[in-house]
PDB file of C-alpha atoms and ligand atoms in Angstrom:
ATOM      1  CA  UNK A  34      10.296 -24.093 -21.716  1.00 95.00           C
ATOM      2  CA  UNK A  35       7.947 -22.085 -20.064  1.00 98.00           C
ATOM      3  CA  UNK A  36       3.958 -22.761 -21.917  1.00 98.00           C
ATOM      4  CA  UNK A  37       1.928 -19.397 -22.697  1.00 99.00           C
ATOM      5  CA  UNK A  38      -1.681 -18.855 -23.075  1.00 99.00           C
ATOM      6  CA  UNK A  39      -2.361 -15.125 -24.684  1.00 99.00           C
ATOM      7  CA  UNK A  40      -6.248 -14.263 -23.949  1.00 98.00           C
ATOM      8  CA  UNK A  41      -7.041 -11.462 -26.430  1.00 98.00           C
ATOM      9  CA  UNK A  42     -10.411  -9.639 -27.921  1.00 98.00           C
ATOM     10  CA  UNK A  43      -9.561  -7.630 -30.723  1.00 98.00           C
ATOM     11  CA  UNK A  44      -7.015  -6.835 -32.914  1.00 98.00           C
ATOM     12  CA  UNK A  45      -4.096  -8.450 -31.374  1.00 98.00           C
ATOM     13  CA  UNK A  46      -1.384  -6.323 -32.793  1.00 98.00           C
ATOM     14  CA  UNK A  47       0.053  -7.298 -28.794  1.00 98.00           C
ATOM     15  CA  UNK A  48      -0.297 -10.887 -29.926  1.00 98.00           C
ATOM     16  CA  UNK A  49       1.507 -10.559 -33.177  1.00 98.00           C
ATOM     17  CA  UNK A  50       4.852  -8.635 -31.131  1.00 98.00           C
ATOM     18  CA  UNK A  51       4.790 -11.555 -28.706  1.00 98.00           C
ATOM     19  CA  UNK A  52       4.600 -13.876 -31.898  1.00 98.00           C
ATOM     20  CA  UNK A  53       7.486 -12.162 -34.092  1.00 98.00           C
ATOM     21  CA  UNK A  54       9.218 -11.447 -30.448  1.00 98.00           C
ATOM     22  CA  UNK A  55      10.657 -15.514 -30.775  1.00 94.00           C
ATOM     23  CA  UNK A  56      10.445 -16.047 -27.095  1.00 98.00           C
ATOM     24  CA  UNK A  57      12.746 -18.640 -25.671  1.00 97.00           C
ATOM     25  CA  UNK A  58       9.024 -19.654 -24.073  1.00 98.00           C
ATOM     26  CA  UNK A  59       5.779 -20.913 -26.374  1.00 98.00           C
ATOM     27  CA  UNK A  60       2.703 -19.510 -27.315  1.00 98.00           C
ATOM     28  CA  UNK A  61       1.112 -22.844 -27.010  1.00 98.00           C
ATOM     29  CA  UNK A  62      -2.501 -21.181 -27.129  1.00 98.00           C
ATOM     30  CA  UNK A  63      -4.902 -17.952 -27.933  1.00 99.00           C
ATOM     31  CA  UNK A  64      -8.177 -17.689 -26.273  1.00 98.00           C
ATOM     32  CA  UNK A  65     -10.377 -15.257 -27.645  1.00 98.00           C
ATOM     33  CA  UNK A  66     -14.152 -14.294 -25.916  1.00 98.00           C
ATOM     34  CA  UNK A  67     -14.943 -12.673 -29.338  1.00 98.00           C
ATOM     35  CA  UNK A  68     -15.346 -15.394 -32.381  1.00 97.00           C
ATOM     36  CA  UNK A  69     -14.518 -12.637 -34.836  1.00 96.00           C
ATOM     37  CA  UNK A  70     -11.231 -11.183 -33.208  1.00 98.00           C
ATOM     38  CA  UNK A  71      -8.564 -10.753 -35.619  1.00 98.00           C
ATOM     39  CA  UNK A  72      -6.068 -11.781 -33.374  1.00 98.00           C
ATOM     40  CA  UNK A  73      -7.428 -15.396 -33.954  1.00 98.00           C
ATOM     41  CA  UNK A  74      -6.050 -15.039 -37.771  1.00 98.00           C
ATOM     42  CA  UNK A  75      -2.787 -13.961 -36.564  1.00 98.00           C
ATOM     43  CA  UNK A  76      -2.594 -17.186 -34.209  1.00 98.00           C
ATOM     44  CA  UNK A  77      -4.012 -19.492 -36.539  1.00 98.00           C
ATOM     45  CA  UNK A  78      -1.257 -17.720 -39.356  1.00 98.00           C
ATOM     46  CA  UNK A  79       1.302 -18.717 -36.840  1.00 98.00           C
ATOM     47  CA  UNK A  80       0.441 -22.395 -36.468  1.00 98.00           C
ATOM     48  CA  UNK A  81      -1.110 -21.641 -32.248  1.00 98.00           C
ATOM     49  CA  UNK A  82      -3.739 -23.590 -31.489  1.00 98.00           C
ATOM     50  CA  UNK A  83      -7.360 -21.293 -30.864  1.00 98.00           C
ATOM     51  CA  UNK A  84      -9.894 -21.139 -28.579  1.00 98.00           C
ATOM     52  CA  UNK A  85     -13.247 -19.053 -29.006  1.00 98.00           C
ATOM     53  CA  UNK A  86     -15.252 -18.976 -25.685  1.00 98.00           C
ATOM     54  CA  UNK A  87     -17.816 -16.629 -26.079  1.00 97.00           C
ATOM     55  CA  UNK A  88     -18.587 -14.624 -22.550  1.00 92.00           C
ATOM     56  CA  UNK A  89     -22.162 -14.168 -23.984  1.00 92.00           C
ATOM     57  CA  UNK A  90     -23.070 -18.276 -24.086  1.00 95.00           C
ATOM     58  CA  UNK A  91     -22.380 -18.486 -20.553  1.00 95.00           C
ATOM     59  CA  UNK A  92     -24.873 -17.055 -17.433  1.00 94.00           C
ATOM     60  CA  UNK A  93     -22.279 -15.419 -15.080  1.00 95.00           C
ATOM     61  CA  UNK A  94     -18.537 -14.405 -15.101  1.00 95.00           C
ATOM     62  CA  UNK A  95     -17.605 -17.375 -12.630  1.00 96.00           C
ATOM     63  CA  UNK A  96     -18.701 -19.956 -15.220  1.00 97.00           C
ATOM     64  CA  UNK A  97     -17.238 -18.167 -18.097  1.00 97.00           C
ATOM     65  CA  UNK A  98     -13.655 -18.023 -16.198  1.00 98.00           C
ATOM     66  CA  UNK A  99     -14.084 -21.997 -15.395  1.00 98.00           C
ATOM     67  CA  UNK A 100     -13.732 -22.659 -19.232  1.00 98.00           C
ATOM     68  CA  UNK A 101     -11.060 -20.615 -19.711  1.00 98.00           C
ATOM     69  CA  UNK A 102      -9.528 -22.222 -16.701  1.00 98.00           C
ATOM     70  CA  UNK A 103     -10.167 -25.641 -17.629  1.00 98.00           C
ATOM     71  CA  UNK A 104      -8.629 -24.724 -21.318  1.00 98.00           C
ATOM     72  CA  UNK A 105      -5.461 -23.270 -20.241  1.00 98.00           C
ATOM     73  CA  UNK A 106      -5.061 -26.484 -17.933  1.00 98.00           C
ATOM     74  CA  UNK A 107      -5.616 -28.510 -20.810  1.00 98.00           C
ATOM     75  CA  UNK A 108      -2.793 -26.626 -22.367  1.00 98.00           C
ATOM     76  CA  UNK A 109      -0.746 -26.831 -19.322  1.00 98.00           C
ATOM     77  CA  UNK A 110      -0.144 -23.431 -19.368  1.00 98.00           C
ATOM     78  CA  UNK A 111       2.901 -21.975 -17.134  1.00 98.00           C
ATOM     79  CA  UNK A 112       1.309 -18.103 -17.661  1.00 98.00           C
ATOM     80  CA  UNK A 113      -1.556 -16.234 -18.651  1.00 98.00           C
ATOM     81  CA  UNK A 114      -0.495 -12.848 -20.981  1.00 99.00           C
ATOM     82  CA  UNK A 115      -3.882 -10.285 -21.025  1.00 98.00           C
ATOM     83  CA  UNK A 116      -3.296  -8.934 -24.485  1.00 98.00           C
ATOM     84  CA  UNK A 117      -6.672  -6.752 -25.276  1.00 97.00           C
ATOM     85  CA  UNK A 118      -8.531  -8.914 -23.545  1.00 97.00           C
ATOM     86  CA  UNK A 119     -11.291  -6.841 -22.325  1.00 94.00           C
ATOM     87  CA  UNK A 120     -13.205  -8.878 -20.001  1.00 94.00           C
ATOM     88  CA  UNK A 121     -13.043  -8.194 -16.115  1.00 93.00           C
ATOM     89  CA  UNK A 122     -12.409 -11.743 -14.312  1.00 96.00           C
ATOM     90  CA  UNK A 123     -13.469 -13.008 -11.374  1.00 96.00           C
ATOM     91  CA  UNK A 124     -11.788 -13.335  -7.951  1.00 96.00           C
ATOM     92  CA  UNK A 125     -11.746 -16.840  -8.195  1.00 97.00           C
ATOM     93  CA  UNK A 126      -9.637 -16.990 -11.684  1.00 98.00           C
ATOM     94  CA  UNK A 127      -7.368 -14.595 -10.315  1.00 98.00           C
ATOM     95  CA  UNK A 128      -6.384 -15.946  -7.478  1.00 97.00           C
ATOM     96  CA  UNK A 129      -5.778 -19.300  -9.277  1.00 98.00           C
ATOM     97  CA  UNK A 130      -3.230 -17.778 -11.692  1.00 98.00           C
ATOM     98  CA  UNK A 131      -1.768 -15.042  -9.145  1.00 96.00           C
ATOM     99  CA  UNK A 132       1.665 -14.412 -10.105  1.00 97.00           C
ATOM    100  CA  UNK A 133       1.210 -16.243 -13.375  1.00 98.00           C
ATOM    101  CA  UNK A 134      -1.006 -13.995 -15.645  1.00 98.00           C
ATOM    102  CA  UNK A 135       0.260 -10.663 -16.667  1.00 98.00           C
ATOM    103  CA  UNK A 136      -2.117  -7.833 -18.259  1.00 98.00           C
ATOM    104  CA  UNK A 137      -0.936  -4.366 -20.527  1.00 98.00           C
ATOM    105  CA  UNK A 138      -2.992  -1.106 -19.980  1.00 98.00           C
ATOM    106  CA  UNK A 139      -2.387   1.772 -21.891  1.00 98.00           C
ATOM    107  CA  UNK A 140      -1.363   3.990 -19.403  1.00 98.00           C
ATOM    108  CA  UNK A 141       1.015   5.134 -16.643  1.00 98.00           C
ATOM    109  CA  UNK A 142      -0.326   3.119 -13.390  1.00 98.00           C
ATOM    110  CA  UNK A 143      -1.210   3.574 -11.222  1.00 98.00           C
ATOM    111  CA  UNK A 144      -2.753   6.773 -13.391  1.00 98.00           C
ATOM    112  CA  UNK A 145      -5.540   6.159 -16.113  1.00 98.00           C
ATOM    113  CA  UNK A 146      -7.406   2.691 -14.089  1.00 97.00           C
ATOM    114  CA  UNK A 147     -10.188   1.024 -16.885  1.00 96.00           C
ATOM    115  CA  UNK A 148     -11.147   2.961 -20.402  1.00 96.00           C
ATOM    116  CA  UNK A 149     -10.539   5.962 -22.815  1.00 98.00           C
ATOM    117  CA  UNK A 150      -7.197   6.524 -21.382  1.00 98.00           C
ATOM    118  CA  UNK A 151      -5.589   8.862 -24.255  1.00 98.00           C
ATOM    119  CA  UNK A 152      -8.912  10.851 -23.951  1.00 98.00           C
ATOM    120  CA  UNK A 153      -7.994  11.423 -20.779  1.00 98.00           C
ATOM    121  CA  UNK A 154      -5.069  12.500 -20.446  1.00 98.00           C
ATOM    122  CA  UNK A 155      -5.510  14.875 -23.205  1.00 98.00           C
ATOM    123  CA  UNK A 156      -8.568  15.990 -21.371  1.00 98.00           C
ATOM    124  CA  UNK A 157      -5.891  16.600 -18.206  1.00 98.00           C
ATOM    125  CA  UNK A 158      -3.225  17.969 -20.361  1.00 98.00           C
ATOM    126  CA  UNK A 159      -0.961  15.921 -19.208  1.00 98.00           C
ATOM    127  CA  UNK A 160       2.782  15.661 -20.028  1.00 97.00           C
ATOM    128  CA  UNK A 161       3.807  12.410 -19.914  1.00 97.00           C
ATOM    129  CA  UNK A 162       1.295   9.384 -21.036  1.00 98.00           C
ATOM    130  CA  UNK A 163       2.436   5.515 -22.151  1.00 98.00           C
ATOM    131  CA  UNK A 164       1.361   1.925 -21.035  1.00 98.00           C
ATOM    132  CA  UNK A 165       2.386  -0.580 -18.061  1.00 98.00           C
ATOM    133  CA  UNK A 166       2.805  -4.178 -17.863  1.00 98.00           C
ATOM    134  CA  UNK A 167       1.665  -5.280 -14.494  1.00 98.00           C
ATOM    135  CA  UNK A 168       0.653  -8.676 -12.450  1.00 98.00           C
ATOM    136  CA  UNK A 169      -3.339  -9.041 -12.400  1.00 98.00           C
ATOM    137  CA  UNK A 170      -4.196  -9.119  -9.461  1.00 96.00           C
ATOM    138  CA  UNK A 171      -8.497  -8.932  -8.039  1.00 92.00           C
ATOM    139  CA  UNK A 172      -8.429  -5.237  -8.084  1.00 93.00           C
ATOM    140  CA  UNK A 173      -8.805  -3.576 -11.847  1.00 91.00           C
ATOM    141  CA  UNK A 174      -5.169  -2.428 -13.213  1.00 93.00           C
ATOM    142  CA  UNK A 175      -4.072  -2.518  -9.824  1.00 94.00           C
ATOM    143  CA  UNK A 176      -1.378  -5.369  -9.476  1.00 96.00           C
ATOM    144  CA  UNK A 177       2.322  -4.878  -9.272  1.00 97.00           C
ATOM    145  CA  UNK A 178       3.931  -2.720 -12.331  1.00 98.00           C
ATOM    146  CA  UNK A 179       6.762  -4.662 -14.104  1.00 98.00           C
ATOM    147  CA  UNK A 180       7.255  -2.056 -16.845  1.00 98.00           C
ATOM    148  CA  UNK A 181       6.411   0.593 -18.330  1.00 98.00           C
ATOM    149  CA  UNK A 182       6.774   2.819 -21.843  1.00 98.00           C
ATOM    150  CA  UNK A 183       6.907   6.126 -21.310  1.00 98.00           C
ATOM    151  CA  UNK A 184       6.210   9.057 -24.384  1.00 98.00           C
ATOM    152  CA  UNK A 185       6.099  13.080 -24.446  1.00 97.00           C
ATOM    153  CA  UNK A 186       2.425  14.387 -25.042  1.00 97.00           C
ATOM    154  CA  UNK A 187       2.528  16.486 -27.958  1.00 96.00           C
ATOM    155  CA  UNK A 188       0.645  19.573 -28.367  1.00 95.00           C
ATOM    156  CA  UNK A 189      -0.380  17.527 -31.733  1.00 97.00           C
ATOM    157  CA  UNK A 190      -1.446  14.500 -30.193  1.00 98.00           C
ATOM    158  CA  UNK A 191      -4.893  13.295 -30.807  1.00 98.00           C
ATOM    159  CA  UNK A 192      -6.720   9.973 -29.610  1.00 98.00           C
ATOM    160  CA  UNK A 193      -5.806   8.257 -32.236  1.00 98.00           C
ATOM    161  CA  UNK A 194      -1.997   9.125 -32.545  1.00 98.00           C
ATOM    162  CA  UNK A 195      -1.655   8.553 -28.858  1.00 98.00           C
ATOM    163  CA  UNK A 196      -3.075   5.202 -29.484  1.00 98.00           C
ATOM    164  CA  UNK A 197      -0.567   4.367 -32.469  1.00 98.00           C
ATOM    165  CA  UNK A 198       2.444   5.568 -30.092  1.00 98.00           C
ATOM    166  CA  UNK A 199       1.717   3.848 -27.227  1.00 98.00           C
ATOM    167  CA  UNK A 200       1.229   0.868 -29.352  1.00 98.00           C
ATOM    168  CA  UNK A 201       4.639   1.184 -31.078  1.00 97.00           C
ATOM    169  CA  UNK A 202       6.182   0.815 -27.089  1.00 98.00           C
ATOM    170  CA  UNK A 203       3.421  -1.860 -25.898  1.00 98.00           C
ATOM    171  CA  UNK A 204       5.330  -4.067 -28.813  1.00 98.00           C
ATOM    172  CA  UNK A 205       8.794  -3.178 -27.264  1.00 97.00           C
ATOM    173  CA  UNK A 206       7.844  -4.005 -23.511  1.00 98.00           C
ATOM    174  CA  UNK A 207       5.735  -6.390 -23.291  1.00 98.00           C
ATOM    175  CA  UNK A 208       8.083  -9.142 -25.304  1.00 98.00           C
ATOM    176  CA  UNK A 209      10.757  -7.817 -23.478  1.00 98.00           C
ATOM    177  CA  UNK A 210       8.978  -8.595 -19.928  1.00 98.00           C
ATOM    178  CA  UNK A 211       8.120 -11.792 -21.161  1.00 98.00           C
ATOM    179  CA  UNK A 212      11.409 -12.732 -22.118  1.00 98.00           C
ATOM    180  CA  UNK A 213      12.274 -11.695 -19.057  1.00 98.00           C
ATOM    181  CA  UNK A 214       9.841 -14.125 -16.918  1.00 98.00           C
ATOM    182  CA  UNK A 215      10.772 -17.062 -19.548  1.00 98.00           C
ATOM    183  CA  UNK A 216      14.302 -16.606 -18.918  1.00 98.00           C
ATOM    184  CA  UNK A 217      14.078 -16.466 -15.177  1.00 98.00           C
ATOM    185  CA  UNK A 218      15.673 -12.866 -15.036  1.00 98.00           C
ATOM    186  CA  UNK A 219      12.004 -11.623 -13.546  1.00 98.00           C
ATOM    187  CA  UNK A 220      10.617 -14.088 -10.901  1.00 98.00           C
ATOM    188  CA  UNK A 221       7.195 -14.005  -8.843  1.00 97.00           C
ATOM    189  CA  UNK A 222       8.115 -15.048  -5.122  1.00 96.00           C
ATOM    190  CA  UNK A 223       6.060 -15.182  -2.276  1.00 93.00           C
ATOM    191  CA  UNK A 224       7.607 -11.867  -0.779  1.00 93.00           C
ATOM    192  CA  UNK A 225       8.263  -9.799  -3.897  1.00 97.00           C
ATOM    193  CA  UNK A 226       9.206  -9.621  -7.591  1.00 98.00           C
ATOM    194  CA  UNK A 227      13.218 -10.109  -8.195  1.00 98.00           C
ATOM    195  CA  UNK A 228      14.729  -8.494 -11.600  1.00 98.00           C
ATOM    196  CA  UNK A 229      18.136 -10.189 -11.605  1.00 98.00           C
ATOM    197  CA  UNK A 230      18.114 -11.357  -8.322  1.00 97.00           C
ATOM    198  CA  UNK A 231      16.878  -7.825  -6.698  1.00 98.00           C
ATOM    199  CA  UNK A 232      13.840  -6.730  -5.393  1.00 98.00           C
ATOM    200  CA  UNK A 233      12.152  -5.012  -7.595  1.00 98.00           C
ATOM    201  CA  UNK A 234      10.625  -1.616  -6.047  1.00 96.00           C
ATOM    202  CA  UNK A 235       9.499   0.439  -8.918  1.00 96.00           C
ATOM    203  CA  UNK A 236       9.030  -0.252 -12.666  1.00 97.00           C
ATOM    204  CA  UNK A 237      11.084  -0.340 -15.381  1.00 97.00           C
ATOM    205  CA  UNK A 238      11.024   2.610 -17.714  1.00 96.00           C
ATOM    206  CA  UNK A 239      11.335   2.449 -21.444  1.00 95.00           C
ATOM    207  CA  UNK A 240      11.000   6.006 -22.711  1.00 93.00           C
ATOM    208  CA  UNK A 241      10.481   7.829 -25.846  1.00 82.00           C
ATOM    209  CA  UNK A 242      10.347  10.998 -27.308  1.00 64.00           C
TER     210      UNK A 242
HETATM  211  C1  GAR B 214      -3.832  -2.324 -26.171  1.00 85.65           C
HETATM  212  O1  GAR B 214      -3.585  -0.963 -26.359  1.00 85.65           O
HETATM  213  C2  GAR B 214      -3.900  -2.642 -24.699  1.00 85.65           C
HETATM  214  O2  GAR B 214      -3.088  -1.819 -23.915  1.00 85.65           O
HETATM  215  C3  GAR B 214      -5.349  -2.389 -24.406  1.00 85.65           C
HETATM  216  O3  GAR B 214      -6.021  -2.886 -25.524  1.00 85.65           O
HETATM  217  C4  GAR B 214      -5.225  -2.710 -26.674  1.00 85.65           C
HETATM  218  C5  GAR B 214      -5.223  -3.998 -27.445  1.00 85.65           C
HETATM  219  O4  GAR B 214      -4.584  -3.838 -28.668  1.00 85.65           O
HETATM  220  N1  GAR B 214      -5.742  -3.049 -23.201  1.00 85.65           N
HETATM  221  C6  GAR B 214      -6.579  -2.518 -22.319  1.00 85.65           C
HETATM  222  O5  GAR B 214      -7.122  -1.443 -22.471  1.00 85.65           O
HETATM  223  C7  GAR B 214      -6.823  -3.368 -21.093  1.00 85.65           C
HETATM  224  N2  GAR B 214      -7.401  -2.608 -20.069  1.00 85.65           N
HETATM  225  P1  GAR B 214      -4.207  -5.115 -29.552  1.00 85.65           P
HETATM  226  O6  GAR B 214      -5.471  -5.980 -29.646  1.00 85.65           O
HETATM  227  O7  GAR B 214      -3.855  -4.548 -30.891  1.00 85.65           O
HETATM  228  O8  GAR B 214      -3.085  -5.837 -28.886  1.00 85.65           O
END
């Protein structure tokens, strides 16, 4: 059974879908760099062991990421989920959990990199907005797409309804991609990402209208 480590900052409504999700994996821990992050309630309510590590207490992002690291070794965690965690990490963490830590941005990737997404693409006037589940790789929201949730941009749309609707489809895809890595149906190799067996070239879409 595959061990999971969900590294959150906020609300962790992400968190709670993985939880109720009943992955054939385990959440076996939540780190958290912000002590009061709600998400740590929602763990704690669901019996996962915690972990606050405060990015403020430490003096640079390297020595921050080596207590994280050292934690999720301690909890002999199989992969990293990103889940609102809002911290960038450093080249050195990243490259120690390559292929094993997975992040979800609200936005069609390679479109809509860092913050204020649903601002944006309002600001664009854009048709088609959701989120992505990708591989973290060094580069910011730049790693291999796995998935993503696709909605229509209403002419009513505001920030904070685009916010609530691509929430509703984070919760659907990201269980669903990592059910999909517990279960072996989505595997990291060296050469490329297999879904069932075949290469995978482009993501897969979830849409909704
Ligand atoms: C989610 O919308 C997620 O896509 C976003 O933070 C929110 C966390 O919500 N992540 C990023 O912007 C990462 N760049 P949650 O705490 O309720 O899961």
């Amino acid at each position: 059974m595959l061990k999971i480590a969900v590294l959150v900052s906020g609300s962790g409504s992400n968190l709670q879908a993985l939880i109720d999700a009943r992955l054939s994996g385990q959440i076996v821990g939540v780190i958290s760099n912000k002590p009061g992050a709600y998400a740590l309630e929602r763990a704690q309510k669901a019996g996962i062991a915690t972990a606050v590590i405060e990015h403020k207490q430490y003096p640079d992002r390297e020595s921050f990421d080596d207590v994280m690291h050292q934690q999720l070794l301690d909890w002999e965690v199989d992969l990293v989920v990103l889940a609102g965690f809002m911290r960038i990490l450093s080249a050195k963490f990243v490259k120690a959990w390559e292929g094993k830590m997975l992040n979800i941005h609200p936005s069609l990737l390679p479109h809509y990199k860092g913050m204020h997404t649903h601002q944006r693409v309002l600001n664009t006037g854009d048709v088609y907005h959701g989120c992505t589940v990708h591989y973290v790789t060094a580069e910011l929201d730049a790693g291999q797409a796995l998935a993503q949730g696709v909605l229509t941009v209403s002419h009513q749309d505001s920030v904070e309804s685009l916010a609530n609707r691509v929430h509703v489809l984070e919760h659907l895809i990201y269980p669903q991609v990592v059910e999909w890595i517990c279960s072996g149906t989505l595997q990291h190799t060296p050469n490329a990402v297999l879904y069932r067996g075949q290469v995978l070239a482009q993501p897969l879409q979830f849409c909704q209208r």
